CSV table of C-alpha atoms in Angstrom, one decimal:
chain,number,residue,atom,x,y,z
A,1,UNK,CA,-14.5,-110.5,48.9
A,2,UNK,CA,-14.7,-108.1,45.9
A,3,UNK,CA,-18.5,-107.3,44.8
A,4,UNK,CA,-17.7,-105.3,41.9
A,5,UNK,CA,-18.4,-106.7,38.5
A,6,UNK,CA,-15.9,-107.8,36.1
A,7,UNK,CA,-16.7,-104.4,33.8
A,8,UNK,CA,-15.9,-102.6,36.7
A,9,UNK,CA,-12.4,-104.0,37.5
A,10,UNK,CA,-11.1,-103.8,34.0
A,11,UNK,CA,-8.7,-100.7,33.0
A,12,UNK,CA,-10.7,-99.1,30.2
A,13,UNK,CA,-9.4,-98.8,26.7
A,14,UNK,CA,-7.2,-95.7,25.9
A,15,UNK,CA,-7.6,-94.8,22.3
A,16,UNK,CA,-11.0,-93.5,21.2
A,17,UNK,CA,-12.5,-90.5,19.2
A,18,UNK,CA,-15.9,-89.3,19.3
A,19,UNK,CA,-18.4,-88.4,16.1
A,20,UNK,CA,-20.2,-85.2,17.2
A,21,UNK,CA,-23.7,-84.8,16.3
A,22,UNK,CA,-23.0,-83.0,12.8
A,23,UNK,CA,-21.8,-86.5,11.7
A,24,UNK,CA,-18.4,-85.1,10.2
A,25,UNK,CA,-16.6,-83.7,13.2
A,26,UNK,CA,-14.3,-86.1,14.8
A,27,UNK,CA,-12.3,-85.4,18.1
A,28,UNK,CA,-10.3,-87.0,20.8
A,29,UNK,CA,-12.4,-88.8,23.5
A,30,UNK,CA,-12.3,-86.9,26.8
A,31,UNK,CA,-13.1,-89.2,29.5
A,32,UNK,CA,-13.5,-86.3,32.0
A,33,UNK,CA,-16.5,-85.2,30.0
A,34,UNK,CA,-18.5,-88.5,31.1
A,35,UNK,CA,-17.6,-87.7,34.6
A,36,UNK,CA,-19.1,-84.1,34.2
A,37,UNK,CA,-22.1,-85.3,32.5
A,38,UNK,CA,-22.9,-88.1,34.9
A,39,UNK,CA,-22.1,-85.6,38.0
A,40,UNK,CA,-24.4,-82.9,36.4
A,41,UNK,CA,-27.2,-85.5,36.2
A,42,UNK,CA,-26.9,-87.0,39.6
A,43,UNK,CA,-26.7,-83.2,41.2
A,44,UNK,CA,-30.0,-82.6,39.4
A,45,UNK,CA,-31.7,-85.7,40.7
A,46,UNK,CA,-30.5,-86.2,43.9
A,47,UNK,CA,-27.6,-84.3,45.1
A,48,UNK,CA,-24.0,-84.7,45.3
A,49,UNK,CA,-22.6,-88.4,44.8
A,50,UNK,CA,-19.9,-90.4,46.8
A,51,UNK,CA,-16.9,-90.1,45.0
A,52,UNK,CA,-17.0,-94.0,44.9
A,53,UNK,CA,-20.3,-94.0,43.0
A,54,UNK,CA,-19.4,-91.6,40.5
A,55,UNK,CA,-16.0,-93.4,39.7
A,56,UNK,CA,-17.6,-96.7,39.6
A,57,UNK,CA,-20.4,-95.5,37.4
A,58,UNK,CA,-17.8,-93.5,35.0
A,59,UNK,CA,-15.8,-96.8,35.0
A,60,UNK,CA,-18.6,-98.8,33.8
A,61,UNK,CA,-19.4,-96.3,30.9
A,62,UNK,CA,-15.7,-96.3,29.9
A,63,UNK,CA,-15.7,-100.3,29.8
A,64,UNK,CA,-18.7,-100.4,27.7
A,65,UNK,CA,-17.4,-98.0,24.9
A,66,UNK,CA,-15.8,-99.2,21.7
A,67,UNK,CA,-12.0,-98.7,21.6
A,68,UNK,CA,-12.8,-97.0,18.0
A,69,UNK,CA,-14.6,-93.8,17.1
A,70,UNK,CA,-18.1,-93.8,18.2
A,71,UNK,CA,-21.1,-91.6,18.1
A,72,UNK,CA,-22.2,-89.0,20.6
A,73,UNK,CA,-25.2,-91.0,21.0
A,74,UNK,CA,-23.6,-94.3,21.6
A,75,UNK,CA,-21.8,-92.8,24.6
A,76,UNK,CA,-25.1,-91.1,25.8
A,77,UNK,CA,-27.0,-94.8,25.7
A,78,UNK,CA,-23.5,-96.3,27.6
A,79,UNK,CA,-23.9,-93.7,30.5
A,80,UNK,CA,-27.8,-94.4,30.6
A,81,UNK,CA,-27.1,-98.2,31.0
A,82,UNK,CA,-24.4,-97.6,33.5
A,83,UNK,CA,-26.6,-95.5,35.6
A,84,UNK,CA,-29.3,-98.2,35.7
A,85,UNK,CA,-27.0,-101.0,36.0
A,86,UNK,CA,-25.7,-99.4,39.3
A,87,UNK,CA,-29.5,-98.8,40.5
A,88,UNK,CA,-29.4,-95.1,40.0
A,89,UNK,CA,-32.6,-95.1,37.9
A,90,UNK,CA,-33.5,-91.4,39.1
A,91,UNK,CA,-30.3,-90.2,37.9
A,92,UNK,CA,-30.5,-91.9,34.6
A,93,UNK,CA,-33.8,-90.1,33.9
A,94,UNK,CA,-32.1,-86.6,34.6
A,95,UNK,CA,-29.6,-87.4,32.3
A,96,UNK,CA,-31.9,-88.4,29.6
A,97,UNK,CA,-34.2,-85.2,30.4
A,98,UNK,CA,-31.0,-83.0,30.4
A,99,UNK,CA,-29.7,-84.2,27.0
A,100,UNK,CA,-33.5,-84.2,25.2
A,101,UNK,CA,-33.3,-80.2,24.5
A,102,UNK,CA,-29.6,-81.1,22.7
A,103,UNK,CA,-31.2,-83.7,20.7
A,104,UNK,CA,-33.9,-81.7,19.6
A,105,UNK,CA,-31.9,-78.9,18.5
A,106,UNK,CA,-30.1,-81.3,16.6
A,107,UNK,CA,-33.1,-82.2,14.5
């Protein structure tokens, strides 16, 4: 029996763009950056994740981002929610703390 949630088993939408923190710059969405950010937070919190856990978490993030132009903050929120959804609370905390300096610089 497959225990993955419905969110984990769907194919992610493919056409997205991201609005950078300056509010005007729009770039094509890069799925690889999601994976890189999750991996960095994971390593900061608990070490290297399994490939399966990393992929599953990244898929959940991608499934929860609308198929349109989204703000960086929307993507970050989706990462935090996905990490907590899968029970990786210390990794979510590390992700939030890693992003805090960037958010302060933008104010």
